[in-house]
mmCIF file of C-alpha atoms in Angstrom:
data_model
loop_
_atom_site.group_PDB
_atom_site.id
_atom_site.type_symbol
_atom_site.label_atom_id
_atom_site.label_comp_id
_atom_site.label_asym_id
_atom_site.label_seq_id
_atom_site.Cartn_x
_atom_site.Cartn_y
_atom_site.Cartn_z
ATOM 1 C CA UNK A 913 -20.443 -2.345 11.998
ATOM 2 C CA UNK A 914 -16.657 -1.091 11.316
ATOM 3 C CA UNK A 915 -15.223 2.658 11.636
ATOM 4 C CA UNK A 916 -12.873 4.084 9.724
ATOM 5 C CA UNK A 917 -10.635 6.710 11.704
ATOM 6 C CA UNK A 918 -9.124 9.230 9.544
ATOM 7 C CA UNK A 919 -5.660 10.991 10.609
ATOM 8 C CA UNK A 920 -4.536 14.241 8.978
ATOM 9 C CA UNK A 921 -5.657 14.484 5.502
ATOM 10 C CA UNK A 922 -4.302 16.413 2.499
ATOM 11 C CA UNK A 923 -8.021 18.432 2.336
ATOM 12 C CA UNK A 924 -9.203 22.059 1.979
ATOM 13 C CA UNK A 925 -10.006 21.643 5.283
ATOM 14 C CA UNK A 926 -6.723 20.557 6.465
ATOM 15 C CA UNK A 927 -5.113 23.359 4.611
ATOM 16 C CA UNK A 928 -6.939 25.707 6.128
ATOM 17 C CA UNK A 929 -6.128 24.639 9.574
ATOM 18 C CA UNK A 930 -2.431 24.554 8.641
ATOM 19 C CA UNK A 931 -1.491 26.751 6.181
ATOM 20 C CA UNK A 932 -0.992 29.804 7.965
ATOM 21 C CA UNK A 933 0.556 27.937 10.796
ATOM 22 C CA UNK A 934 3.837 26.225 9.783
ATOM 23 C CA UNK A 935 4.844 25.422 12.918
ATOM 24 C CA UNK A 936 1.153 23.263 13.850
ATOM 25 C CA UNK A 937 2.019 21.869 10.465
ATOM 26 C CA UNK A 938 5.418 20.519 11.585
ATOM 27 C CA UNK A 939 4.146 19.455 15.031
ATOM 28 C CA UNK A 940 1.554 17.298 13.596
ATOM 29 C CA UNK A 941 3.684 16.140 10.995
ATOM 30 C CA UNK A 942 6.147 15.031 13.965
ATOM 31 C CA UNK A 943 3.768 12.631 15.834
ATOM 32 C CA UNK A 944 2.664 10.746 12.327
ATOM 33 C CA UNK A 945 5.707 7.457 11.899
ATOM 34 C CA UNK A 946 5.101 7.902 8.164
ATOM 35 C CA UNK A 947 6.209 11.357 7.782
ATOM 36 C CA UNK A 948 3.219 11.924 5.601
ATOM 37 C CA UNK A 949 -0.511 13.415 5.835
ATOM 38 C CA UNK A 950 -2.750 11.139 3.614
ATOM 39 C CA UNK A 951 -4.462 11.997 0.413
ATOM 40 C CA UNK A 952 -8.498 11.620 0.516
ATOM 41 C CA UNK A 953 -8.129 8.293 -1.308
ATOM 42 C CA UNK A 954 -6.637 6.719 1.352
ATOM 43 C CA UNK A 955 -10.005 7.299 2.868
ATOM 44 C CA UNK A 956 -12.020 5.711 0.199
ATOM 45 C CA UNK A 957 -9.700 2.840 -0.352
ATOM 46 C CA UNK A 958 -10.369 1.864 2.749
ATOM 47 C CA UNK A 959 -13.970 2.287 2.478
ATOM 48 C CA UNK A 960 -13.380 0.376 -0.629
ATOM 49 C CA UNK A 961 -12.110 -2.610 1.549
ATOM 50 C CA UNK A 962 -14.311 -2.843 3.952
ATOM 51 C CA UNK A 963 -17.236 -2.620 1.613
ATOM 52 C CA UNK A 964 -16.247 -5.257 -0.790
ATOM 53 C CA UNK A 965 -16.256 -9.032 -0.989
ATOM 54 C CA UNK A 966 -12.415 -8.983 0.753
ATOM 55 C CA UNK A 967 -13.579 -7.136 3.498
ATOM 56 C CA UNK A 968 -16.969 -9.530 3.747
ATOM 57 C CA UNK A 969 -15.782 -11.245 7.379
ATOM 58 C CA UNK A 970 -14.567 -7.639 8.754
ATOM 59 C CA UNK A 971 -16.739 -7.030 11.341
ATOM 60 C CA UNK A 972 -16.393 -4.673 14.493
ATOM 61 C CA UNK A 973 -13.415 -3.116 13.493
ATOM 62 C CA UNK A 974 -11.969 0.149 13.750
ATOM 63 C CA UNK A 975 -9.638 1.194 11.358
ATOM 64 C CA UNK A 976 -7.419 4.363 11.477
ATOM 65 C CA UNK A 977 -6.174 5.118 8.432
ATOM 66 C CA UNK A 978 -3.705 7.438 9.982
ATOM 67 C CA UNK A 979 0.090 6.625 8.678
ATOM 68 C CA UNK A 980 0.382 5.379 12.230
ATOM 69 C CA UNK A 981 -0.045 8.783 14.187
ATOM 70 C CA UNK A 982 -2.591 6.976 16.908
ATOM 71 C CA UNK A 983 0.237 4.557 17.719
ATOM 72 C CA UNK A 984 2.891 7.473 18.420
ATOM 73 C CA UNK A 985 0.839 8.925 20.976
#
């Protein structure tokens, strides 16, 4: 079984939590190495992987798809 770990992404949701708050917005924005909050695609491409012949011998994983944020904390 794999996981896919999602960071900050560009949703309703996320907007929600953020919009009114520009300074959370920056803060968050700080701790991801990318300097970007991910698009819902990201997501599903990685869902993609993992569900398709390439991703066949992927077992046990767990994947952040996060621009890096879990490694800068």
């Amino acid at each position: 079984m794999n996981t896919i770990a999602p960071g900050w992404i560009d949703t309703p949701m996320f907007h929600k939590a953020t919009d009114n708050d520009p300074q959370r917005k920056a803060a968050i924005l700080r701790r991801i190495p990318m300097k970007t909050f991910g698009k819902p695609e990201d997501i599903g491409y990685a869902a993609l992987y993992l569900s398709s012949p390439a991703g066949s011998y992927v077992n046990g994983v767990f994947l952040p798809v996060d621009a890096g944020a879990s490694e800068a904390f």
